[in-house]
């Protein structure tokens, strides 16, 4: 079988080389690694209008609510089956003292959000409100604990409040807040960006602090805690090396990684979310594809110390970061969301899927009204962004088995630089259906792709596509359906049973999901 696949792949390679077409060869017989649904997680920080004004609205807001939780946002997120939600930060996490956010909301002390605009928050959205949100979303909570300015006891008490079911001071406090049974939170971050806003620590110092804090962040009966270490900033491979070497692997479930796609590559002037040339678009995609190298190299370091891959790589902050929209508070990080952002999301998720042996959790930054949002709100209006529709398409990969693939892509060249025009990932679900997600990054040129389905019994294909008039296309409150998914039929299945070839024409700047059964 392997020899036959190799022969077919060599033939496909020759075809691609001669015709400059994309060719995809799938090895369905080796589909044995599960794509963890948690790869499709979200992140909501106390930042700008992400929580306050996005998810948590005023009592008199003219929208459907449960308490003060905005239900049209909840229903949209339910539809795409988000598996987990990270909160309260981000940089905010290491200045957040959880006990200020419980009890009678009218008596909660106010606080200053020093990281994001110096605004004063009333702490009306705290632990129990977040847990209510997760319950409504049917999703798992992922809480980031305060290591930067908090104490070991404070973190320990928070875990006890969340997860202990016996008699204790924190259980008593939780019951006084109207919550009789523990929440059973699993995912818990021990600090955030400890190399930066979380304390400006060295990795060696962080390792010692992690071991101390994690010791007292207990697992309780029926509530095993999955502790996540604050991992590297982008390509800081030394940080990963020190953590993997210095933290006992049974103390941590995962190590985080943060990487943002900056269109210009310049943090001082990141570029517009909506007004950019094709050259800037190309550079953005090149920066996006750097995620492949990051995941590969961090994984290799982890493999050295953990060859059995017990420790997860958790990319719990990722996405495109542009300049804030003109006329908005620059500290609130509100940005529009274009077809370019959808292509970034789809490409990044393909990378995570293809590294499912090590990447077992990820969180898009962020969910509502901040950075690469799925949802934008204005008063009683709500729109879904192009990025939202990518997650709607890709939910079919959640929990499915990854199909190893070999992809030969034509080049997308600009300004003397080249990237692969086409990327993809594939999986097979519990019913035997195959799902193939394909992305054409070329801004102007359609790219045909030939998919080798030899040695399979698939006879039926259905397709969906996300595309737009231009890579700058956006959804607005006046025109909310400019960019959305539609049916896709530009494909042809040919050949005899057991020897089929699927020919697909990928339009320029598009995302295609094929279901084959």
Short mmCIF file of C-alpha atoms in Angstrom, two decimals:
data_model
loop_
_atom_site.label_atom_id
_atom_site.label_comp_id
_atom_site.label_asym_id
_atom_site.label_seq_id
_atom_site.Cartn_x
_atom_site.Cartn_y
_atom_site.Cartn_z
CA UNK A 1 0.00 0.00 0.00
CA UNK A 2 2.76 2.46 0.94
CA UNK A 3 4.61 1.68 -2.30
CA UNK A 4 1.43 2.34 -4.30
CA UNK A 5 0.91 5.67 -2.52
CA UNK A 6 4.50 6.66 -3.17
CA UNK A 7 4.14 5.81 -6.86
CA UNK A 8 0.94 7.83 -7.09
CA UNK A 9 2.55 10.75 -5.28
CA UNK A 10 5.56 10.76 -7.63
CA UNK A 11 3.20 10.77 -10.61
CA UNK A 12 1.24 13.64 -9.09
CA UNK A 13 4.46 15.52 -8.42
CA UNK A 14 5.44 15.24 -12.06
CA UNK A 15 2.00 16.48 -13.10
CA UNK A 16 2.23 19.45 -10.75
CA UNK A 17 5.71 20.36 -11.87
CA UNK A 18 4.71 20.33 -15.51
CA UNK A 19 1.44 22.21 -15.13
CA UNK A 20 2.17 24.38 -12.09
CA UNK A 21 -0.93 22.97 -10.44
CA UNK A 22 -1.48 22.05 -6.83
CA UNK A 23 -1.55 18.33 -6.08
CA UNK A 24 -2.75 16.74 -2.85
CA UNK A 25 -2.12 13.14 -1.86
CA UNK A 26 -3.95 11.77 1.20
CA UNK A 27 -2.89 8.82 3.34
CA UNK A 28 -6.21 7.89 4.96
CA UNK A 29 -4.81 4.55 6.20
CA UNK A 30 -2.62 6.50 8.66
CA UNK A 31 -5.40 8.61 10.15
CA UNK A 32 -4.84 7.79 13.82
CA UNK A 33 -4.19 11.13 15.56
CA UNK A 34 -7.23 12.96 16.90
CA UNK A 35 -7.61 16.66 16.16
CA UNK A 36 -8.33 17.93 19.66
CA UNK A 37 -11.48 20.11 19.55
CA UNK A 38 -9.73 22.52 21.94
CA UNK A 39 -7.63 23.75 18.99
CA UNK A 40 -10.75 25.76 18.10
CA UNK A 41 -10.85 27.69 21.39
CA UNK A 42 -11.51 31.38 21.94
CA UNK A 43 -10.06 34.12 24.12
CA UNK A 44 -11.98 36.95 25.83
CA UNK A 45 -9.98 39.42 27.87
CA UNK A 46 -11.05 42.40 29.92
CA UNK A 47 -9.99 44.69 27.11
CA UNK A 48 -11.89 47.45 25.34
CA UNK A 49 -15.41 46.28 24.44
CA UNK A 50 -14.58 42.59 24.54
CA UNK A 51 -16.34 41.80 27.83
CA UNK A 52 -18.02 45.05 28.87
CA UNK A 53 -20.21 46.16 25.98
CA UNK A 54 -19.62 43.04 23.93
CA UNK A 55 -20.63 40.04 26.03
CA UNK A 56 -21.71 41.79 29.23
CA UNK A 57 -24.13 44.60 28.41
CA UNK A 58 -25.95 47.25 30.46
CA UNK A 59 -29.15 46.23 32.20
CA UNK A 60 -31.19 48.49 29.91
CA UNK A 61 -29.61 47.24 26.65
CA UNK A 62 -32.29 46.57 24.01
CA UNK A 63 -31.12 43.03 23.22
CA UNK A 64 -32.11 39.60 24.48
CA UNK A 65 -30.17 38.87 27.66
CA UNK A 66 -29.78 36.33 30.40
CA UNK A 67 -28.85 38.51 33.31
CA UNK A 68 -26.53 40.86 31.47
CA UNK A 69 -25.10 38.27 29.05
CA UNK A 70 -25.93 39.12 25.45
CA UNK A 71 -27.72 36.14 23.95
CA UNK A 72 -27.32 36.82 20.21
CA UNK A 73 -23.56 36.60 20.78
CA UNK A 74 -24.01 33.39 22.77
CA UNK A 75 -26.19 31.81 20.09
CA UNK A 76 -23.71 32.65 17.33
CA UNK A 77 -20.85 31.09 19.29
CA UNK A 78 -22.91 28.01 20.12
CA UNK A 79 -23.44 27.45 16.41
CA UNK A 80 -19.72 27.02 15.77
CA UNK A 81 -19.27 24.83 18.85
CA UNK A 82 -16.42 26.67 20.54
CA UNK A 83 -14.78 24.07 22.82
CA UNK A 84 -13.24 26.40 25.40
CA UNK A 85 -13.04 30.06 26.36
CA UNK A 86 -9.96 31.66 27.94
CA UNK A 87 -10.45 34.42 30.56
CA UNK A 88 -9.73 36.96 32.16
CA UNK A 89 -6.53 37.65 30.20
CA UNK A 90 -4.04 38.25 28.73
CA UNK A 91 -2.06 40.92 30.48
CA UNK A 92 -5.15 41.74 32.54
CA UNK A 93 -4.94 38.36 34.28
CA UNK A 94 -1.81 39.29 36.23
CA UNK A 95 -3.44 42.34 37.79
CA UNK A 96 -6.82 40.69 38.42
CA UNK A 97 -7.70 39.71 41.97
CA UNK A 98 -10.54 37.27 41.71
CA UNK A 99 -12.09 37.91 45.11
CA UNK A 100 -12.91 41.45 44.01
CA UNK A 101 -15.23 39.91 41.39
CA UNK A 102 -17.49 37.76 43.58
CA UNK A 103 -20.31 38.50 46.01
CA UNK A 104 -22.92 41.24 45.71
CA UNK A 105 -22.09 43.20 42.51
CA UNK A 106 -23.13 46.45 44.20
CA UNK A 107 -20.48 45.96 46.87
CA UNK A 108 -17.59 44.86 44.64
CA UNK A 109 -14.58 47.21 44.66
CA UNK A 110 -13.71 48.98 41.43
CA UNK A 111 -10.33 48.52 39.76
CA UNK A 112 -8.19 50.25 37.16
CA UNK A 113 -7.32 48.29 34.03
CA UNK A 114 -3.76 49.59 33.72
CA UNK A 115 -2.91 47.48 30.69
CA UNK A 116 -5.76 48.55 28.42
CA UNK A 117 -6.50 52.25 28.50
CA UNK A 118 -6.48 52.94 32.23
CA UNK A 119 -10.27 52.55 32.39
CA UNK A 120 -12.07 51.83 35.65
CA UNK A 121 -13.99 48.56 35.87
CA UNK A 122 -16.71 47.81 38.40
CA UNK A 123 -15.94 44.08 38.62
CA UNK A 124 -19.58 43.25 37.84
CA UNK A 125 -18.31 40.51 35.50
CA UNK A 126 -16.36 38.06 37.64
CA UNK A 127 -15.89 34.36 38.22
CA UNK A 128 -19.53 33.32 38.54
CA UNK A 129 -20.63 35.48 35.63
CA UNK A 130 -17.88 33.93 33.49
CA UNK A 131 -18.92 30.45 34.53
CA UNK A 132 -22.54 31.29 33.69
CA UNK A 133 -21.34 32.41 30.24
CA UNK A 134 -19.48 29.13 29.72
CA UNK A 135 -22.59 27.21 30.77
CA UNK A 136 -24.70 29.10 28.22
CA UNK A 137 -22.06 28.50 25.55
CA UNK A 138 -21.79 24.78 26.38
CA UNK A 139 -18.04 25.29 26.52
CA UNK A 140 -15.16 24.57 28.89
CA UNK A 141 -13.63 27.43 30.89
CA UNK A 142 -9.91 28.12 30.66
CA UNK A 143 -8.87 30.44 33.47
CA UNK A 144 -5.57 32.33 33.59
CA UNK A 145 -4.35 32.67 37.17
CA UNK A 146 -2.61 35.74 38.55
CA UNK A 147 1.04 34.94 39.19
CA UNK A 148 2.37 38.42 38.40
CA UNK A 149 0.81 40.41 41.24
CA UNK A 150 -1.07 37.67 43.09
CA UNK A 151 0.02 35.36 45.86
CA UNK A 152 0.29 31.59 45.98
CA UNK A 153 -2.55 31.52 48.50
CA UNK A 154 -4.77 33.68 46.27
CA UNK A 155 -4.37 31.28 43.35
CA UNK A 156 -4.81 28.26 45.59
CA UNK A 157 -8.01 29.72 47.02
CA UNK A 158 -9.39 30.41 43.55
CA UNK A 159 -8.93 26.79 42.51
CA UNK A 160 -10.55 25.66 45.77
CA UNK A 161 -13.50 28.03 45.23
CA UNK A 162 -13.95 26.65 41.71
CA UNK A 163 -13.45 22.95 42.30
CA UNK A 164 -13.69 21.76 45.92
CA UNK A 165 -16.86 19.96 47.04
CA UNK A 166 -16.12 19.52 50.76
CA UNK A 167 -16.35 21.77 53.79
CA UNK A 168 -13.88 24.67 53.55
CA UNK A 169 -13.78 28.46 53.71
CA UNK A 170 -13.79 28.78 49.91
CA UNK A 171 -16.66 26.30 49.52
CA UNK A 172 -18.63 28.28 52.09
CA UNK A 173 -17.91 31.47 50.16
CA UNK A 174 -19.03 29.94 46.87
CA UNK A 175 -22.26 28.70 48.41
CA UNK A 176 -22.92 32.14 49.84
CA UNK A 177 -22.66 33.36 46.24
CA UNK A 178 -25.46 30.99 45.31
CA UNK A 179 -23.37 28.22 43.74
CA UNK A 180 -23.87 24.96 45.60
CA UNK A 181 -21.82 22.58 43.47
CA UNK A 182 -18.22 23.09 42.29
CA UNK A 183 -17.58 24.00 38.68
CA UNK A 184 -14.95 21.36 37.93
CA UNK A 185 -12.67 23.69 35.97
CA UNK A 186 -9.92 21.75 34.20
CA UNK A 187 -7.79 24.23 32.27
CA UNK A 188 -5.84 26.66 34.46
CA UNK A 189 -2.97 28.88 33.37
CA UNK A 190 -0.17 29.56 35.85
CA UNK A 191 0.52 33.16 34.83
CA UNK A 192 0.42 34.79 31.40
CA UNK A 193 3.26 36.19 29.31
CA UNK A 194 5.53 35.94 32.32
CA UNK A 195 8.40 37.06 30.07
CA UNK A 196 6.61 40.41 29.60
CA UNK A 197 3.50 42.01 31.09
CA UNK A 198 3.12 39.10 33.51
CA UNK A 199 6.27 39.97 35.43
CA UNK A 200 9.25 40.45 33.06
CA UNK A 201 10.73 37.21 34.37
CA UNK A 202 13.61 35.16 33.09
CA UNK A 203 12.67 31.59 32.15
CA UNK A 204 14.79 30.24 35.00
CA UNK A 205 12.97 32.42 37.53
CA UNK A 206 9.60 31.51 36.02
CA UNK A 207 10.33 27.79 36.33
CA UNK A 208 10.91 28.16 40.08
CA UNK A 209 7.78 30.27 40.46
CA UNK A 210 5.69 27.84 38.40
CA UNK A 211 6.76 24.90 40.54
CA UNK A 212 5.78 26.81 43.68
CA UNK A 213 2.41 28.10 42.45
CA UNK A 214 1.47 24.84 40.72
CA UNK A 215 2.14 22.88 43.90
CA UNK A 216 -0.69 24.73 45.63
CA UNK A 217 -3.05 24.84 42.64
CA UNK A 218 -4.57 21.54 43.67
CA UNK A 219 -6.46 18.83 41.87
CA UNK A 220 -9.58 17.93 43.82
CA UNK A 221 -11.81 14.84 43.66
CA UNK A 222 -13.42 14.63 40.21
CA UNK A 223 -11.61 17.83 39.21
CA UNK A 224 -8.11 17.06 37.91
CA UNK A 225 -6.41 20.35 37.11
CA UNK A 226 -4.70 20.72 33.74
CA UNK A 227 -2.06 23.33 34.53
CA UNK A 228 -0.73 25.33 31.59
CA UNK A 229 2.67 26.98 31.88
CA UNK A 230 3.27 30.46 30.49
CA UNK A 231 5.32 29.65 27.41
CA UNK A 232 7.32 31.46 24.81
CA UNK A 233 6.87 34.71 22.98
CA UNK A 234 7.06 33.81 19.31
CA UNK A 235 10.52 32.43 18.49
CA UNK A 236 12.01 32.43 22.00
CA UNK A 237 13.13 28.81 21.79
CA UNK A 238 15.35 29.19 24.85
CA UNK A 239 12.23 29.79 26.97
CA UNK A 240 10.70 26.50 25.82
CA UNK A 241 13.96 24.65 26.43
CA UNK A 242 14.26 25.93 30.01
CA UNK A 243 10.63 25.10 30.84
CA UNK A 244 10.73 21.61 29.36
CA UNK A 245 13.96 20.89 31.19
CA UNK A 246 13.02 22.48 34.52
CA UNK A 247 9.32 21.71 35.10
CA UNK A 248 8.34 18.12 35.97
CA UNK A 249 6.08 17.04 33.15
CA UNK A 250 3.48 15.62 35.53
CA UNK A 251 3.01 19.13 36.95
CA UNK A 252 1.83 20.65 33.67
CA UNK A 253 -0.67 19.68 31.00
CA UNK A 254 0.70 22.13 28.46
CA UNK A 255 3.02 25.00 27.58
CA UNK A 256 1.64 28.08 25.86
CA UNK A 257 2.91 29.90 22.79
CA UNK A 258 1.92 33.39 21.67
CA UNK A 259 2.30 34.68 18.14
CA UNK A 260 0.50 37.47 16.31
CA UNK A 261 0.54 38.12 12.58
CA UNK A 262 1.58 41.76 12.15
CA UNK A 263 0.91 42.91 8.54
CA UNK A 264 3.92 45.22 8.35
CA UNK A 265 6.08 43.25 10.78
CA UNK A 266 6.43 46.52 12.74
CA UNK A 267 4.74 46.70 16.16
CA UNK A 268 4.86 50.49 16.06
CA UNK A 269 2.89 50.78 12.83
CA UNK A 270 1.12 47.52 12.21
CA UNK A 271 -0.96 48.54 9.21
CA UNK A 272 -4.64 49.05 8.47
CA UNK A 273 -7.23 46.30 8.85
CA UNK A 274 -9.00 47.36 5.65
CA UNK A 275 -6.74 49.52 3.50
CA UNK A 276 -3.73 47.65 2.19
CA UNK A 277 -2.00 46.91 -1.09
CA UNK A 278 -1.45 43.46 -2.53
CA UNK A 279 2.20 43.75 -1.50
CA UNK A 280 1.19 44.34 2.12
CA UNK A 281 -1.33 41.51 1.82
CA UNK A 282 1.43 39.20 0.57
CA UNK A 283 3.73 40.22 3.43
CA UNK A 284 0.91 39.55 5.89
CA UNK A 285 0.43 36.05 4.54
CA UNK A 286 4.16 35.40 4.69
CA UNK A 287 4.13 36.46 8.34
CA UNK A 288 1.11 34.26 8.98
CA UNK A 289 2.86 31.21 7.53
CA UNK A 290 5.70 31.73 10.04
CA UNK A 291 3.42 29.87 12.46
CA UNK A 292 4.43 26.63 10.70
CA UNK A 293 8.09 27.19 11.56
CA UNK A 294 7.28 28.22 15.14
CA UNK A 295 5.15 25.17 15.85
CA UNK A 296 7.68 22.86 14.20
CA UNK A 297 10.67 24.19 16.10
CA UNK A 298 9.00 24.49 19.51
CA UNK A 299 7.62 20.97 19.03
CA UNK A 300 11.10 19.66 18.24
CA UNK A 301 12.40 21.05 21.55
CA UNK A 302 9.48 19.52 23.39
CA UNK A 303 10.11 16.18 21.65
CA UNK A 304 13.64 16.15 23.02
CA UNK A 305 12.39 16.16 26.61
CA UNK A 306 8.99 14.56 26.03
CA UNK A 307 9.22 12.05 23.17
CA UNK A 308 5.86 10.56 24.11
CA UNK A 309 4.22 13.96 23.56
CA UNK A 310 2.43 14.03 26.89
CA UNK A 311 2.78 17.83 27.24
CA UNK A 312 0.56 19.83 24.90
CA UNK A 313 1.63 22.87 22.93
CA UNK A 314 -1.08 25.43 23.67
CA UNK A 315 -1.15 28.36 21.22
CA UNK A 316 -3.49 30.36 23.42
CA UNK A 317 -2.99 33.71 21.72
CA UNK A 318 -2.89 33.94 17.94
CA UNK A 319 -4.41 36.03 15.16
CA UNK A 320 -3.81 39.17 13.11
CA UNK A 321 -3.09 42.42 14.95
CA UNK A 322 -3.53 45.66 13.01
CA UNK A 323 -3.77 49.30 13.99
CA UNK A 324 -7.04 50.14 15.75
CA UNK A 325 -9.86 51.52 13.63
CA UNK A 326 -9.58 55.28 13.12
CA UNK A 327 -11.67 57.23 15.60
CA UNK A 328 -11.63 54.50 18.27
CA UNK A 329 -9.60 54.29 21.47
CA UNK A 330 -6.25 52.79 20.34
CA UNK A 331 -5.96 50.96 23.68
CA UNK A 332 -9.21 49.09 22.99
CA UNK A 333 -7.71 47.23 19.98
CA UNK A 334 -10.94 47.37 17.96
CA UNK A 335 -10.28 46.42 14.34
CA UNK A 336 -12.37 45.48 11.33
CA UNK A 337 -12.14 41.99 9.90
CA UNK A 338 -11.62 41.33 6.19
CA UNK A 339 -11.33 38.40 3.84
CA UNK A 340 -7.59 38.63 4.49
CA UNK A 341 -8.23 37.80 8.15
CA UNK A 342 -10.37 34.80 7.18
CA UNK A 343 -7.49 33.46 5.08
CA UNK A 344 -5.14 33.92 8.04
CA UNK A 345 -7.54 32.01 10.29
CA UNK A 346 -8.03 29.16 7.83
CA UNK A 347 -4.30 28.83 7.13
CA UNK A 348 -3.42 28.87 10.82
CA UNK A 349 -6.04 26.25 11.65
CA UNK A 350 -4.66 24.05 8.87
CA UNK A 351 -1.23 24.34 10.50
CA UNK A 352 -2.62 23.42 13.91
CA UNK A 353 -4.56 20.48 12.48
CA UNK A 354 -1.45 19.14 10.75
CA UNK A 355 0.45 19.33 14.06
CA UNK A 356 -2.32 17.71 16.09
CA UNK A 357 0.18 15.32 17.66
CA UNK A 358 1.54 18.20 19.74
CA UNK A 359 -0.86 21.17 19.33
CA UNK A 360 -3.86 20.21 21.42
CA UNK A 361 -5.26 23.62 22.32
CA UNK A 362 -5.35 27.10 20.81
CA UNK A 363 -7.25 30.31 21.40
CA UNK A 364 -8.00 32.96 18.80
CA UNK A 365 -7.46 36.52 20.03
CA UNK A 366 -10.16 37.61 20.50
CA UNK A 367 -13.85 36.68 20.44
CA UNK A 368 -15.85 39.93 20.34
CA UNK A 369 -14.85 43.51 19.39
CA UNK A 370 -11.10 43.03 20.00
CA UNK A 371 -8.37 42.14 17.47
CA UNK A 372 -9.34 39.30 15.10
CA UNK A 373 -12.91 39.01 16.34
CA UNK A 374 -15.56 36.56 15.28
CA UNK A 375 -18.27 39.06 16.19
CA UNK A 376 -18.59 42.84 16.15
CA UNK A 377 -21.33 44.71 18.02
CA UNK A 378 -22.67 48.26 17.96
CA UNK A 379 -25.59 49.02 20.23
CA UNK A 380 -28.28 46.42 19.51
CA UNK A 381 -26.62 45.41 16.22
CA UNK A 382 -24.33 42.42 15.75
CA UNK A 383 -22.43 41.18 12.70
CA UNK A 384 -20.45 38.04 12.00
CA UNK A 385 -17.00 38.56 10.53
CA UNK A 386 -15.32 36.59 7.72
CA UNK A 387 -13.24 34.87 10.42
CA UNK A 388 -16.43 33.59 12.04
CA UNK A 389 -17.35 31.75 8.86
CA UNK A 390 -13.98 29.98 8.80
CA UNK A 391 -14.69 28.52 12.23
CA UNK A 392 -18.15 27.52 11.05
CA UNK A 393 -16.61 25.64 8.12
CA UNK A 394 -13.80 24.08 10.12
CA UNK A 395 -15.91 22.79 13.03
CA UNK A 396 -16.16 19.57 11.03
CA UNK A 397 -12.52 18.85 11.92
CA UNK A 398 -13.18 18.96 15.67
CA UNK A 399 -12.56 15.54 17.21
CA UNK A 400 -11.93 13.90 13.83
CA UNK A 401 -8.79 11.93 12.97
CA UNK A 402 -6.10 13.79 11.09
CA UNK A 403 -5.30 12.43 7.63
CA UNK A 404 -1.60 12.84 6.83
CA UNK A 405 -1.18 14.61 3.51
CA UNK A 406 1.42 15.56 0.93
CA UNK A 407 0.69 18.86 -0.76
CA UNK A 408 2.58 20.34 -3.68
CA UNK A 409 1.64 23.96 -4.19
CA UNK A 410 2.26 26.43 -6.96
CA UNK A 411 4.16 29.54 -5.97
CA UNK A 412 2.67 32.90 -5.08
CA UNK A 413 5.42 35.41 -5.81
CA UNK A 414 5.63 39.13 -5.19
CA UNK A 415 8.48 41.58 -4.70
CA UNK A 416 11.05 38.86 -5.24
CA UNK A 417 9.65 36.68 -2.44
CA UNK A 418 7.66 33.47 -2.70
CA UNK A 419 5.18 31.58 -0.56
CA UNK A 420 3.02 28.54 -1.23
CA UNK A 421 -0.25 29.65 -2.77
CA UNK A 422 -2.25 26.68 -1.48
CA UNK A 423 -2.44 25.04 1.93
CA UNK A 424 -4.80 22.53 3.48
CA UNK A 425 -5.63 19.87 6.05
CA UNK A 426 -7.88 16.82 6.07
CA UNK A 427 -9.64 14.58 8.55
CA UNK A 428 -12.01 11.65 8.78
CA UNK A 429 -14.88 11.74 11.26
CA UNK A 430 -16.56 9.00 13.29
CA UNK A 431 -19.06 8.31 10.49
CA UNK A 432 -16.30 7.77 7.93
CA UNK A 433 -16.79 11.08 6.12
CA UNK A 434 -13.65 12.83 4.93
CA UNK A 435 -13.32 16.61 5.21
CA UNK A 436 -10.69 18.51 3.23
CA UNK A 437 -10.11 22.20 3.95
CA UNK A 438 -8.25 24.11 1.24
CA UNK A 439 -6.98 27.69 1.13
CA UNK A 440 -5.85 29.64 -1.90
CA UNK A 441 -3.79 32.60 -0.69
CA UNK A 442 -3.20 34.06 -4.15
CA UNK A 443 -4.97 37.42 -4.18
CA UNK A 444 -5.67 37.44 -7.93
CA UNK A 445 -5.22 33.99 -9.41
CA UNK A 446 -7.39 30.88 -9.21
CA UNK A 447 -5.48 27.67 -8.57
CA UNK A 448 -6.66 24.23 -9.68
CA UNK A 449 -5.80 21.35 -7.39
CA UNK A 450 -5.82 17.61 -8.06
CA UNK A 451 -6.64 15.38 -5.08
CA UNK A 452 -5.66 11.74 -5.26
CA UNK A 453 -8.39 9.59 -3.71
CA UNK A 454 -6.88 6.29 -4.83
CA UNK A 455 -7.59 3.26 -2.63
CA UNK A 456 -10.76 4.82 -1.18
CA UNK A 457 -14.42 4.08 -1.78
CA UNK A 458 -15.68 7.65 -1.77
CA UNK A 459 -18.25 8.45 -4.45
CA UNK A 460 -20.00 11.64 -3.32
CA UNK A 461 -18.71 15.19 -2.80
CA UNK A 462 -20.30 18.29 -1.25
CA UNK A 463 -18.59 21.65 -1.05
CA UNK A 464 -18.81 25.02 0.70
CA UNK A 465 -16.78 28.12 -0.02
CA UNK A 466 -15.89 31.38 1.67
CA UNK A 467 -14.74 34.02 -0.78
CA UNK A 468 -15.28 37.68 -1.59
CA UNK A 469 -14.81 40.29 -4.29
CA UNK A 470 -11.45 41.29 -2.85
CA UNK A 471 -9.12 40.47 0.04
CA UNK A 472 -10.15 43.83 1.54
CA UNK A 473 -13.87 42.91 1.59
CA UNK A 474 -15.56 43.23 5.00
CA UNK A 475 -18.96 42.85 6.61
CA UNK A 476 -20.41 46.07 7.99
CA UNK A 477 -23.42 46.95 10.09
CA UNK A 478 -25.00 48.38 6.94
CA UNK A 479 -24.07 45.36 4.77
CA UNK A 480 -23.57 42.38 7.10
CA UNK A 481 -23.57 39.68 4.40
CA UNK A 482 -20.82 40.84 2.06
CA UNK A 483 -18.64 37.89 3.03
CA UNK A 484 -20.29 34.60 3.97
CA UNK A 485 -20.21 30.94 3.04
CA UNK A 486 -22.08 29.60 0.02
CA UNK A 487 -22.35 26.30 -1.78
CA UNK A 488 -19.40 25.24 -3.94
CA UNK A 489 -19.60 23.01 -7.02
CA UNK A 490 -16.46 23.78 -9.06
CA UNK A 491 -15.05 20.27 -8.75
CA UNK A 492 -15.16 17.00 -10.64
CA UNK A 493 -14.77 13.45 -9.35
CA UNK A 494 -13.40 11.11 -12.01
CA UNK A 495 -11.96 7.62 -12.32
CA UNK A 496 -13.13 4.19 -11.32
CA UNK A 497 -14.16 3.18 -7.81
CA UNK A 498 -11.01 2.80 -5.74
CA UNK A 499 -8.98 4.91 -8.16
CA UNK A 500 -10.68 8.30 -8.11
CA UNK A 501 -9.22 11.72 -8.67
CA UNK A 502 -10.96 14.85 -7.41
CA UNK A 503 -10.22 17.95 -9.50
CA UNK A 504 -11.03 21.25 -7.79
CA UNK A 505 -10.73 24.83 -9.00
CA UNK A 506 -9.89 27.11 -6.08
CA UNK A 507 -10.90 30.72 -6.77
CA UNK A 508 -8.48 33.48 -5.82
CA UNK A 509 -8.36 34.32 -2.09
CA UNK A 510 -10.78 31.61 -1.06
CA UNK A 511 -11.40 28.95 1.58
CA UNK A 512 -13.07 25.72 0.45
CA UNK A 513 -14.36 22.85 2.58
CA UNK A 514 -15.08 19.56 0.82
CA UNK A 515 -17.00 16.70 2.36
CA UNK A 516 -16.32 13.37 0.67
CA UNK A 517 -18.26 10.20 1.47
#
